[in-house]
Short mmCIF file of C-alpha atoms and ligand atoms in Angstrom, two decimals:
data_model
loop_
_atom_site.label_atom_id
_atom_site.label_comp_id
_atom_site.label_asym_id
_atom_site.label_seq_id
_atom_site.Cartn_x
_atom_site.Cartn_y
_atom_site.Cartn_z
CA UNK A 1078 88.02 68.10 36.36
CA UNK A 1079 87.02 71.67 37.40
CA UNK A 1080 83.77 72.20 35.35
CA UNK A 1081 84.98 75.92 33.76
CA UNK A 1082 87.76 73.77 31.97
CA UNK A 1083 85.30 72.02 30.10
CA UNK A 1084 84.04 75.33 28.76
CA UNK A 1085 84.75 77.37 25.74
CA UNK A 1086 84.64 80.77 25.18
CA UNK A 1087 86.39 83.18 22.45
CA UNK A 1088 88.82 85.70 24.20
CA UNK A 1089 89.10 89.05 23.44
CA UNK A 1090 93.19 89.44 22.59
CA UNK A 1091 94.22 92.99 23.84
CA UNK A 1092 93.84 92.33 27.41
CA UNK A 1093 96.38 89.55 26.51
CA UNK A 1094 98.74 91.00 25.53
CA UNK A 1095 102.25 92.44 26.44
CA UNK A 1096 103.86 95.56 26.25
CA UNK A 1097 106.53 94.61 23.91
CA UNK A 1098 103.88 92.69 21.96
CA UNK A 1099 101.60 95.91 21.79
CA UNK A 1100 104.78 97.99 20.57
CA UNK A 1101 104.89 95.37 17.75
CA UNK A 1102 101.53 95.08 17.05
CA UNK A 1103 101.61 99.25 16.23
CA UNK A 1104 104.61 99.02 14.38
CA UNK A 1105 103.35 96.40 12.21
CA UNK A 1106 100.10 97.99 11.44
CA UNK A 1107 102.22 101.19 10.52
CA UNK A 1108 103.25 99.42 8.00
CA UNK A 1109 100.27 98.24 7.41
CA UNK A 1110 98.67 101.28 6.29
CA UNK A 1111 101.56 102.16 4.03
CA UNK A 1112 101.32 99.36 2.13
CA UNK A 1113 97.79 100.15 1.36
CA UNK A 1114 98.12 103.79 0.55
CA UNK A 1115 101.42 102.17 -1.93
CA UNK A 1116 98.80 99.28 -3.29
CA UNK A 1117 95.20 100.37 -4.22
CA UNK A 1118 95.19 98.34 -7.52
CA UNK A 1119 96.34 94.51 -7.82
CA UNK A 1120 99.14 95.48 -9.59
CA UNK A 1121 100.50 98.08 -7.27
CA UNK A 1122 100.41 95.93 -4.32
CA UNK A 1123 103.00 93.18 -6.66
CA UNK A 1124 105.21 95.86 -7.23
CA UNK A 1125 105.16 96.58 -3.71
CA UNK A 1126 106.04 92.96 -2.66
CA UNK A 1127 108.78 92.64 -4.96
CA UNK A 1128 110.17 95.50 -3.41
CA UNK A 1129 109.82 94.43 -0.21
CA UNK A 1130 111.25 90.84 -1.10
CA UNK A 1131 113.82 91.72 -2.87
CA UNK A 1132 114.86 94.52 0.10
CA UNK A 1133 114.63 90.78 2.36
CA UNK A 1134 116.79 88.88 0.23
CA UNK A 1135 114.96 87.43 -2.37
CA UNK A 1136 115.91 87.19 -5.98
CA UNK A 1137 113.67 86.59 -8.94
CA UNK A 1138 113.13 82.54 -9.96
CA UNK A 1139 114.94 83.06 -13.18
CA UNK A 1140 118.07 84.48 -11.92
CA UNK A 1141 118.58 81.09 -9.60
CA UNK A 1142 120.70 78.68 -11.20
CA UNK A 1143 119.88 76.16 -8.35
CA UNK A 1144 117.63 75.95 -5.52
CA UNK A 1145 118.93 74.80 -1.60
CA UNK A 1146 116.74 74.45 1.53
CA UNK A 1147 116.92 78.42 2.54
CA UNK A 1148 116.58 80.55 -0.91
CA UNK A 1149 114.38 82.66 -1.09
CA UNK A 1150 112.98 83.04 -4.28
CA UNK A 1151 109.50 85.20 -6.42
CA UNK A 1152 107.71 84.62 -9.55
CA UNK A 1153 105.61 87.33 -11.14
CA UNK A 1154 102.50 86.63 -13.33
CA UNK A 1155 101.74 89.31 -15.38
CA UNK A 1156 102.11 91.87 -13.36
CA UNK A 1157 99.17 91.23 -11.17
CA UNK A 1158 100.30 87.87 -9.54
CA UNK A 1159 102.77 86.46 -7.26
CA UNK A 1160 103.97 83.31 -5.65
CA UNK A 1161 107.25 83.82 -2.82
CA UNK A 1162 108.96 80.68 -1.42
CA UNK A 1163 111.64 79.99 0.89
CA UNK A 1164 112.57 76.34 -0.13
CA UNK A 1165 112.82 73.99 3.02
CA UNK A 1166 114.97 71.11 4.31
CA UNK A 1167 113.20 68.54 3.10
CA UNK A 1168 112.23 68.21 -0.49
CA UNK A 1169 109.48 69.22 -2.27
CA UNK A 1170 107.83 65.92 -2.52
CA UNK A 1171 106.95 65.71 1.09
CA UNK A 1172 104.41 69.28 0.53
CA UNK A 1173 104.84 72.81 1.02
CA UNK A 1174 102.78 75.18 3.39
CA UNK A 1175 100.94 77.61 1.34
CA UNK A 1176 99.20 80.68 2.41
CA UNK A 1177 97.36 82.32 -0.13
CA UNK A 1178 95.62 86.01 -0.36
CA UNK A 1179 94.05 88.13 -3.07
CA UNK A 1180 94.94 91.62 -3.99
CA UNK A 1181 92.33 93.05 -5.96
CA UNK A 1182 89.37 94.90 -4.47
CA UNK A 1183 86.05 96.20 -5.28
CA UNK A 1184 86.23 99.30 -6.72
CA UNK A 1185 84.98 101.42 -10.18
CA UNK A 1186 87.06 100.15 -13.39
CA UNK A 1187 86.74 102.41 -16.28
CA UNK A 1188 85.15 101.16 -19.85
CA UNK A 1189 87.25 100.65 -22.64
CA UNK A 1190 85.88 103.75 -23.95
CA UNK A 1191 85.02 105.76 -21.07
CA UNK A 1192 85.09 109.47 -22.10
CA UNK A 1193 82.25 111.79 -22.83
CA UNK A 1194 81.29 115.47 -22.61
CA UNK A 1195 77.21 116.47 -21.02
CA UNK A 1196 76.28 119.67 -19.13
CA UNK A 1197 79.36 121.31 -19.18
CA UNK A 1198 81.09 118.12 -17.78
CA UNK A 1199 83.92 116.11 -18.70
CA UNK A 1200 82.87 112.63 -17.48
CA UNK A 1201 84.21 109.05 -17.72
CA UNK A 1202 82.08 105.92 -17.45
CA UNK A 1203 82.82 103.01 -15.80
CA UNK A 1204 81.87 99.03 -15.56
CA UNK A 1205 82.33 98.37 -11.15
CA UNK A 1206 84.52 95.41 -10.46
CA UNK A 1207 83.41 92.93 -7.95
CA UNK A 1208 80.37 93.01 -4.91
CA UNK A 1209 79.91 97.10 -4.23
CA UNK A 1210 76.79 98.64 -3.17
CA UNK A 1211 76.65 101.28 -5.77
CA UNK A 1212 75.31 103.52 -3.47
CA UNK A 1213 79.06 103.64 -1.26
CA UNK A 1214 81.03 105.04 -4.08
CA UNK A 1215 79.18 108.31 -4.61
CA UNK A 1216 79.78 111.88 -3.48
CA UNK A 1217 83.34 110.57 -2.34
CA UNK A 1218 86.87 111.42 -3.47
CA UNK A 1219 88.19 109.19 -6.26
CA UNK A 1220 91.92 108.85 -7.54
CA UNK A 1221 92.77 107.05 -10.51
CA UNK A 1222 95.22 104.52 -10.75
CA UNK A 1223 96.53 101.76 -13.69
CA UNK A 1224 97.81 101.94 -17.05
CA UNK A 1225 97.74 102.89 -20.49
CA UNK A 1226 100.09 102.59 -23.98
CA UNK A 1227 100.27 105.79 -25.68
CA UNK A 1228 100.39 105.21 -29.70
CA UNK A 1229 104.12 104.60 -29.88
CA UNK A 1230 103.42 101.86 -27.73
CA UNK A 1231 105.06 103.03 -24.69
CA UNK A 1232 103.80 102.21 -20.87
CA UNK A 1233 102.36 104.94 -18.69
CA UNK A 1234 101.64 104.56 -15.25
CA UNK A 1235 98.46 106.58 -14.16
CA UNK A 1236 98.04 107.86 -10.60
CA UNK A 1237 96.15 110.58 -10.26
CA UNK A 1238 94.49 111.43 -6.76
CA UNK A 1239 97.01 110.76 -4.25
CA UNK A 1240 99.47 113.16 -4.09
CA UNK A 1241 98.22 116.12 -1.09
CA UNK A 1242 98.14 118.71 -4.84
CA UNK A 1243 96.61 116.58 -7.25
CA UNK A 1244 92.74 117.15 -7.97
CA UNK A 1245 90.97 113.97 -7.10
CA UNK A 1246 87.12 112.57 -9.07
CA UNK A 1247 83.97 111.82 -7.52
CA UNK A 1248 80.67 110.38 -8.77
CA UNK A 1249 77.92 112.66 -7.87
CA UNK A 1250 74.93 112.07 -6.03
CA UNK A 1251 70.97 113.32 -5.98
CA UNK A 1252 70.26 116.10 -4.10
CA UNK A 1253 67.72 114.69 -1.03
CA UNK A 1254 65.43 117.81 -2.13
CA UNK A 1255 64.48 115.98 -5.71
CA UNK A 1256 64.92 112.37 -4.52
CA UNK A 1257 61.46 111.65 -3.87
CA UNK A 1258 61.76 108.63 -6.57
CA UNK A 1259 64.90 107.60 -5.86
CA UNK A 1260 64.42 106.97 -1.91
CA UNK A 1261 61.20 105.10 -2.92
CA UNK A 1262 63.44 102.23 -4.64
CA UNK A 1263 65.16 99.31 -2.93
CA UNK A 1264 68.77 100.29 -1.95
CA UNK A 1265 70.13 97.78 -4.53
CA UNK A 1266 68.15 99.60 -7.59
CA UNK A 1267 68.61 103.10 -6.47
CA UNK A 1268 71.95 103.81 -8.16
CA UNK A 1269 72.01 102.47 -11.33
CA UNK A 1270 75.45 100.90 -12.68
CA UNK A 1271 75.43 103.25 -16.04
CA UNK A 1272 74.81 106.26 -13.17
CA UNK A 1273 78.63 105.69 -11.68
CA UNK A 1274 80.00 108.00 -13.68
CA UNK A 1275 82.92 110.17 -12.73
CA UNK A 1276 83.39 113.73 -13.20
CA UNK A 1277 86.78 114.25 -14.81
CA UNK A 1278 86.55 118.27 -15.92
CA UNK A 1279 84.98 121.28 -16.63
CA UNK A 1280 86.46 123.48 -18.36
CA UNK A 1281 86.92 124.02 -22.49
CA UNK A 1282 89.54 123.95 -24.88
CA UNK A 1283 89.02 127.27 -26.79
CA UNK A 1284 85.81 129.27 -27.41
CA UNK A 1285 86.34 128.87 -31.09
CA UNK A 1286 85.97 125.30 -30.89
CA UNK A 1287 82.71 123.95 -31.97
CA UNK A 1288 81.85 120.82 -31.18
CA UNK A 1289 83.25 118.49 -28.17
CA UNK A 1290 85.20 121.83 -26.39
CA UNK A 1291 84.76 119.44 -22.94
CA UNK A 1292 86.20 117.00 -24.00
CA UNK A 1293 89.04 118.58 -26.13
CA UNK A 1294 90.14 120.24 -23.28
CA UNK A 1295 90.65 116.89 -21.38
CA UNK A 1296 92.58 114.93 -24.03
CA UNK A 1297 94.48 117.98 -24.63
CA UNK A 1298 95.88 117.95 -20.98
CA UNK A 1299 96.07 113.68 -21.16
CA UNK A 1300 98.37 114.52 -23.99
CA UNK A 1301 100.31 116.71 -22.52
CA UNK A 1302 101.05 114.94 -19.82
CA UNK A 1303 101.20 111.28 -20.47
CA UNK A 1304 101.30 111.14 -24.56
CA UNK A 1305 98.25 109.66 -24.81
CA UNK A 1306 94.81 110.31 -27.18
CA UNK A 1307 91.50 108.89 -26.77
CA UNK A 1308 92.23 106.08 -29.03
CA UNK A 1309 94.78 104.64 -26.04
CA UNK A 1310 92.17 104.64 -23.87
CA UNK A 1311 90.48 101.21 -25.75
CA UNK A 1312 93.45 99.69 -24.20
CA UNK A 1313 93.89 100.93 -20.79
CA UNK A 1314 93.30 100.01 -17.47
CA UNK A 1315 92.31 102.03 -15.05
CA UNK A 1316 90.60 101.78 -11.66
CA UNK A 1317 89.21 104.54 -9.38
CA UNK A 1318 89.34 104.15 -6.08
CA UNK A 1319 88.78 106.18 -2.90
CA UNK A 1320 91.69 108.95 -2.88
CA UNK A 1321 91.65 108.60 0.65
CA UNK A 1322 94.44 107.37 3.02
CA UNK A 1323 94.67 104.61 5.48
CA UNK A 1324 93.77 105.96 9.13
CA UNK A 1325 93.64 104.72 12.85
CA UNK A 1326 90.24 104.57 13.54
CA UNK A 1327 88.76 105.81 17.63
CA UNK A 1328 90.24 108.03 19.96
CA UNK A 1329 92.21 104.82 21.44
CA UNK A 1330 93.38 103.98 17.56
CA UNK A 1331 92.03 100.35 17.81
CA UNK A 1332 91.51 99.73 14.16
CA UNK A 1333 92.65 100.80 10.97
CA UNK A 1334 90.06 102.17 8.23
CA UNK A 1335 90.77 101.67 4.77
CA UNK A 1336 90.01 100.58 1.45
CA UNK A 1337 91.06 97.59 -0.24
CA UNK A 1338 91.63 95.81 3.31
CA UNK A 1339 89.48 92.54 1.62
CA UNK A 1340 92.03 90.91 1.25
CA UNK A 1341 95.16 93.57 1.36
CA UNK A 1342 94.85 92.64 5.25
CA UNK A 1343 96.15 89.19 4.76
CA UNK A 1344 97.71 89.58 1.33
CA UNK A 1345 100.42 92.34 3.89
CA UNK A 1346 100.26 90.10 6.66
CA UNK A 1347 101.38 86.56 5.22
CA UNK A 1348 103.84 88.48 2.90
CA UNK A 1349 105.24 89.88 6.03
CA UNK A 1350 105.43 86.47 7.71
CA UNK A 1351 106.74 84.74 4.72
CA UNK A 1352 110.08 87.42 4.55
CA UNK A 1353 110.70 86.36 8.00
CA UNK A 1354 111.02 83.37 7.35
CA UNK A 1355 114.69 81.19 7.35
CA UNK A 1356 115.00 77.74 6.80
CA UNK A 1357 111.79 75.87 6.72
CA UNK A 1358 111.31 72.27 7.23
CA UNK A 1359 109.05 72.37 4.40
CA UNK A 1360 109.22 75.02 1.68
CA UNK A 1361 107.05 78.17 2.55
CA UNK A 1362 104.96 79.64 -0.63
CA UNK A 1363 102.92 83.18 -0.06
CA UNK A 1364 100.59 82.93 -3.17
CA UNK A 1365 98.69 86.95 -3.91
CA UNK A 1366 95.96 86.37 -6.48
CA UNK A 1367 94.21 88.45 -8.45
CA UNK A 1368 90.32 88.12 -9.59
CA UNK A 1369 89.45 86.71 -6.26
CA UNK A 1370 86.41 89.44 -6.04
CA UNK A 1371 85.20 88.16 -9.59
CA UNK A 1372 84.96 84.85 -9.16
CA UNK A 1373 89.19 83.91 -9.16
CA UNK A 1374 88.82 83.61 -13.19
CA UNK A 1375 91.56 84.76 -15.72
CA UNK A 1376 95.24 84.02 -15.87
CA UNK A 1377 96.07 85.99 -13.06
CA UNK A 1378 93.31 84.68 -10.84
CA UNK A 1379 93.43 81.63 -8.42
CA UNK A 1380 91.62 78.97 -10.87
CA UNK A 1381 94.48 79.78 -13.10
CA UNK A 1382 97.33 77.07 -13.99
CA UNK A 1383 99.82 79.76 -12.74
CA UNK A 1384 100.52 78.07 -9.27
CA UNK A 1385 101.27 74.69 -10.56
CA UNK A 1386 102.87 75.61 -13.33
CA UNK A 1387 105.74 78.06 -10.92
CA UNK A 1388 105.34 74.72 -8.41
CA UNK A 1389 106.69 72.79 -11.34
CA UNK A 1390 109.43 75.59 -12.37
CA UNK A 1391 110.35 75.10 -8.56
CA UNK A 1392 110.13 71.35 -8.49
CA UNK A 1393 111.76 71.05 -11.42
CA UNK A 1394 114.99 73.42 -10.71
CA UNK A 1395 115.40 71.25 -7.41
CA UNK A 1396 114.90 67.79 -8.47
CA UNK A 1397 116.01 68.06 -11.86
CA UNK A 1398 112.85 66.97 -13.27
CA UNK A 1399 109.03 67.13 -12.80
CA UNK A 1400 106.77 64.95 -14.05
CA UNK A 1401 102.81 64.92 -13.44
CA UNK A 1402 103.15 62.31 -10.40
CA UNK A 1403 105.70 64.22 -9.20
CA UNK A 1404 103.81 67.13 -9.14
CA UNK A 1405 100.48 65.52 -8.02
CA UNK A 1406 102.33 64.02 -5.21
CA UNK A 1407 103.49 67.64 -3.97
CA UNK A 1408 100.09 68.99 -4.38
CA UNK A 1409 98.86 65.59 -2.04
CA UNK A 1410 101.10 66.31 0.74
CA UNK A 1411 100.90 70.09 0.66
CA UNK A 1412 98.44 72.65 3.29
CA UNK A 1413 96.85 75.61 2.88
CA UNK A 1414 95.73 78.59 4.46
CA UNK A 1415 93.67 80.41 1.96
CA UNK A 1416 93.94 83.72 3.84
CA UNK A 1417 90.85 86.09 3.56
CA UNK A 1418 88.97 88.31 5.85
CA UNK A 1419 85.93 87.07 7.39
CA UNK A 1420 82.78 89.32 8.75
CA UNK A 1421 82.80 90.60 12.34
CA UNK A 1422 79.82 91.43 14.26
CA UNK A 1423 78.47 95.18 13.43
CA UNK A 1424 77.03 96.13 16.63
CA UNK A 1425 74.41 98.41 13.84
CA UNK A 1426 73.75 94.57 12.62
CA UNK A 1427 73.32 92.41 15.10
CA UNK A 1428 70.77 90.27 13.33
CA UNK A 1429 72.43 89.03 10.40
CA UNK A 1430 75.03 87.13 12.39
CA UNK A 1431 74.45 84.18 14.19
CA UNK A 1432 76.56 85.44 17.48
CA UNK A 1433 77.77 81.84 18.47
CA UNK A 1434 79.02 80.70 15.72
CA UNK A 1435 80.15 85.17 14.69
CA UNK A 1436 83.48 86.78 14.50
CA UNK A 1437 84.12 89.44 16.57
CA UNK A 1438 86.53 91.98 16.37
CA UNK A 1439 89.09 92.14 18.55
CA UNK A 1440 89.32 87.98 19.79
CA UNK A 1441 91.90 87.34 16.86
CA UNK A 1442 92.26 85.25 14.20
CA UNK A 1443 89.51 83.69 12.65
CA UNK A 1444 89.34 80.13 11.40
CA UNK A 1445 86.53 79.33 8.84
CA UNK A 1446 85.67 75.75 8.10
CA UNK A 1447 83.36 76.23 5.44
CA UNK A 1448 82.08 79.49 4.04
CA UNK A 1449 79.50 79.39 1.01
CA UNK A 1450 75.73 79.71 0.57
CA UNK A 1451 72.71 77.97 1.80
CA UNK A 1452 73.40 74.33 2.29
CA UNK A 1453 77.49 75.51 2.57
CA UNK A 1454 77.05 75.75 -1.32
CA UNK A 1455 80.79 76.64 -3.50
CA UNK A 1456 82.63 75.56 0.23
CA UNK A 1457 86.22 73.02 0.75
CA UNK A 1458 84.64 72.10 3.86
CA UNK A 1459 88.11 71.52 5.63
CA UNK A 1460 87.98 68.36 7.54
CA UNK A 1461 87.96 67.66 11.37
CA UNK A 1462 91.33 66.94 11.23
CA UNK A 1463 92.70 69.45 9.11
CA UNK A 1464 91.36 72.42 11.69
CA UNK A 1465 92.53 70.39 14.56
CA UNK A 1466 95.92 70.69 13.05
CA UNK A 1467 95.96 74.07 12.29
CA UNK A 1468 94.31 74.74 15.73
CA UNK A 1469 96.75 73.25 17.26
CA UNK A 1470 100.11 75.20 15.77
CA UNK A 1471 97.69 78.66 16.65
CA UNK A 1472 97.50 77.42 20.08
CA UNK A 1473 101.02 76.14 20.20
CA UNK A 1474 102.71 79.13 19.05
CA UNK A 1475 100.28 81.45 21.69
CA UNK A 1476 98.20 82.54 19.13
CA UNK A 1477 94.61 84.12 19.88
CA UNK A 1478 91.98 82.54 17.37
CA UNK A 1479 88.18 82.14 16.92
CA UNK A 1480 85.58 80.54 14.07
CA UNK A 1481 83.11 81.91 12.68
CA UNK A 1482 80.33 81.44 9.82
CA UNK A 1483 80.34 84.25 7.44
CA UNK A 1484 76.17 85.06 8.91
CA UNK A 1485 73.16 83.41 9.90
CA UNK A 1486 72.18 80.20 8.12
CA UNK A 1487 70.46 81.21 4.07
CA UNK A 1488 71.40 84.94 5.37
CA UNK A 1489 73.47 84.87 1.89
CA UNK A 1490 77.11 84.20 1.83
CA UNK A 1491 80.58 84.17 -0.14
CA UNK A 1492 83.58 82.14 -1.65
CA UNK A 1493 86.78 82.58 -1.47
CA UNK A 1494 89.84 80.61 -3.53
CA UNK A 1495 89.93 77.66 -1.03
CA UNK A 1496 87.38 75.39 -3.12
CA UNK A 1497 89.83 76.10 -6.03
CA UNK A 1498 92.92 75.10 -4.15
CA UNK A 1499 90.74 72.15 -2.60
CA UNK A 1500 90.72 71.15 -6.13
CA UNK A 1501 94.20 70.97 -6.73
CA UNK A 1502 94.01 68.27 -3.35
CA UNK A 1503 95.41 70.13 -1.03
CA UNK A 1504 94.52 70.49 2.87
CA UNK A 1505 93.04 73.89 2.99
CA UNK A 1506 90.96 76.46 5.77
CA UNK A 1507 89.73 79.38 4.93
CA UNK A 1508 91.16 82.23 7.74
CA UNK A 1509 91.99 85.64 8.38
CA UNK A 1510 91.22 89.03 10.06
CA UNK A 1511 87.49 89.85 10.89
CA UNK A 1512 86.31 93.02 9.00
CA UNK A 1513 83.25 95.89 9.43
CA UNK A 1514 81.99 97.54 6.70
CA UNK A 1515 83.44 94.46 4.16
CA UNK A 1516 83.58 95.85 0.43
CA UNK A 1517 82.97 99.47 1.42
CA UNK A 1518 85.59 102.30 0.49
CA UNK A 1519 86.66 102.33 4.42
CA UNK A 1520 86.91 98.78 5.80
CA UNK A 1521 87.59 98.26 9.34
CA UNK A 1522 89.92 95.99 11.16
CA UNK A 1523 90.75 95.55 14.37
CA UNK A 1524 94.60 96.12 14.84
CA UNK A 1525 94.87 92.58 17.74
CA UNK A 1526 93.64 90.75 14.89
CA UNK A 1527 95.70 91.91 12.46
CA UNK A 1528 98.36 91.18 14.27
CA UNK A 1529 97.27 87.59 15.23
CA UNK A 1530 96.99 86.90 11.64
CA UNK A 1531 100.46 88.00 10.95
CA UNK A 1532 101.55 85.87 14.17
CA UNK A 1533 99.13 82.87 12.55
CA UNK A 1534 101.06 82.90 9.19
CA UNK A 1535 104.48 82.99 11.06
CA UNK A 1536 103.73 79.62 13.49
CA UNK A 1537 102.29 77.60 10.43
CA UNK A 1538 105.30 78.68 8.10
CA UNK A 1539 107.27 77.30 11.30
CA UNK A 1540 105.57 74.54 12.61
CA UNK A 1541 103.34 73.11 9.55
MN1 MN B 655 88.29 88.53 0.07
MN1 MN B 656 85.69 90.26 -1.05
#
């Protein structure tokens, strides 16, 4: 045995790879960064994959009258939520390979009752939504994006921020010349949560106008325009996030920058796998969650009974019946991939990974047994042979892949929804696409990886 085979050592992809394979691997990432400039909120990025489905041939669950190994079929979950399959050759009963993603992001939600008049500012407050450093989302373009119901009860979709002649928002930030205080306090106290709020207008209604002339002025214009008063804002949704679009990042264009890439990166990538695929063995199921970045609560999030209830609706249209055992024995037999991005190695942060045991960009995709905190606290922990499974297909199918720990040992850590689908007992690995600057307004990927984890989702829809 020559001794160098007995090695191991993480390979970095692009080197690897072909000409034809680095044509695809731009095209795809093209693509890429439309999909996030078309999905900044969790609900934009379902509409986008129902419009990409339906453009690959699939039709909504209801409209099915039966199901036969090759349909392709989607279910939507309030709006925010969506489960694809392309039913297999063998029945249900013997499993399904799941990969499963989250859509929403961290970003600046507005509160229920977000609009107030100070200093000759319009300005709306806001509640953030999931890990930020507060300090990230100031002094930067904002757009605003969601929905509200004007009176009448009619739907109106806000997006305001994108378009190259709309204004966009911004939270403002101390000057450095009165910030003596501030730059004395730890980073995580020196932006305050009530501070993140978002300038939204300055001029006035009317000179005659007494009192609120601010603030007059804006609901004037919001009336104008969408039919709404303040009163429709109690019910609204709406999320600012960075107006910005998705870029190639360095003079060679070897990443993409963007927001929302936790998790829009594998949430585009398995979607895109999943609508090529044709006739399964076993049935193929892209899951996109919401709530992931909250703790995967709510109906629309991943510890919701939304994915065994559509398994069931599935189940039952092609068996004819679905009882708990049936069910449970699906669930048994089934795998996962619960698809998220993991943290590379910051060359500005060397010493918070353990470089071993690290992900780097660029050496593909990355296979996490266990993520959590401290003693692998809120981790599946998938088993030995589990990852030597999916290790396998990666390595079958030419596939570049690494593992990594999310940092050093009681460094901190994260969850993701595999404990939740571990639950459900299921064979599940967390995996995806190594990112810098994780929860920022620009992530960073690397485009080999992205493309590995696109490739990764393709040979375990084929070979699971
Ligand atoms: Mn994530
Ligand atoms: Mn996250």
């Amino acid at each position: 045995m020559e001794i160098d085979k007995l090695m191991y050592e993480p390979e970095y992809v692009f080197e690897k790879l072909t000409d034809n394979q680095k044509d695809e691997m731009e095209k795809l990432c093209g693509e890429y960064r439309a999909f996030l400039d078309a999905g900044k909120t969790e609900r934009e990025c379902v509409s986008a994959a129902v419009a990409m489905a339906e453009k690959a041939g699939f039709v909504s669950f209801d409209s099915a009258s039966e199901l036969n190994a090759g349909d392709k079929i989607y279910i939507v979950n309030r709006k925010k939520n969506i489960l694809l399959a392309v039913i297999g050759k063998s029945p249900l009963t013997e499993g399904i390979s799941l990969v499963g993603a989250h859509v929403d992001s961290p970003r600046l939600d507005l509160k229920q009752n977000p609009l107030y008049e100070s200093s000759n500012m319009s300005l709306l407050k806001t509640h953030y939504y999931g890990g930020i450093k507060k300090y990230q989302w100031t002094a930067m373009p904002l757009a605003l994006h969601g929905v509200m119901f004007t009176s009448e009860g009619k739907q109106v979709d806000i997006s305001i921020g994108e378009d190259e002649d709309d204004p966009v928002f911004c939270v403002t930030d101390l000057l450095p010349h009165l910030a003596k205080d501030q730059m004395s306090k730890k980073l995580s106290e020196a932006i305050e949560g009530e501070a993140l709020n978002i300038l939204f207008g300055g001029f006035t209604i009317d000179a005659s106008e007494k009192k609120d002339k601010f603030k007059k002025n804006i609901l004037s214009l919001m009336y104008k325009k969408y039919g709404v008063s303040e009163k429709n804002f109690l019910s609204a949704e709406l999320e600012a996030v960075p107006a910005f679009k998705a870029k190639n990042v360095g003079l060679d264009g070897a990443f993409v920058g963007a927001y929302g890439q936790d998790d829009r990166v594998c949430a585009f990538t398995s979607l895109k796998a999943i609508l090529d695929v044709d006739m399964p063995d076993k049935t193929s199921v892209c899951l996109l969650v919401d709530k992931e970045e909250i703790g995967s609560c709510g109906n629309t999030g991943m510890l919701s009974d939304f994915f065994r209830f559509a398994l069931a609706e599935i189940a039952e249209k092609q068996l004819g019946s679905c009882d708990y055992l049936t069910l449970s024995r699906i669930l048994k037999n089934s795998s996962c991939l619960s698809s998220d991005v993991g943290a590379a190695v910051d060359p500005n942060y060397e010493g918070v990974t353990e470089k071993q045991n690290a992900a780097y960009a660029g050496c593909g995709m990355v296979l996490m047994k266990y993520t959590g905190a401290r003693g692998k606290s809120g981790s599946s922990d998938a088993s030995a042979e589990f990852v030597y499974r999916i290790g396998k297909i990666l390595d079958d199918n030419g596939v570049f892949w690494q593992t990594s720990e999310l940092g050093k040992v009681d460094q901190g850590g994260g969850g993701t929804i595999a404990q939740y689908v571990a639950n459900l007992n299921m064979d599940v690995i967390d995996c995806g696409v190594p990112v810098l600057s994780m929860h920022s307004p620009f992530e960073v990927t690397a485009k080999t990886d992205i493309y590995m984890a696109y490739l990764s989702y393709v040979a375990f829809y084929k070979c699971n």
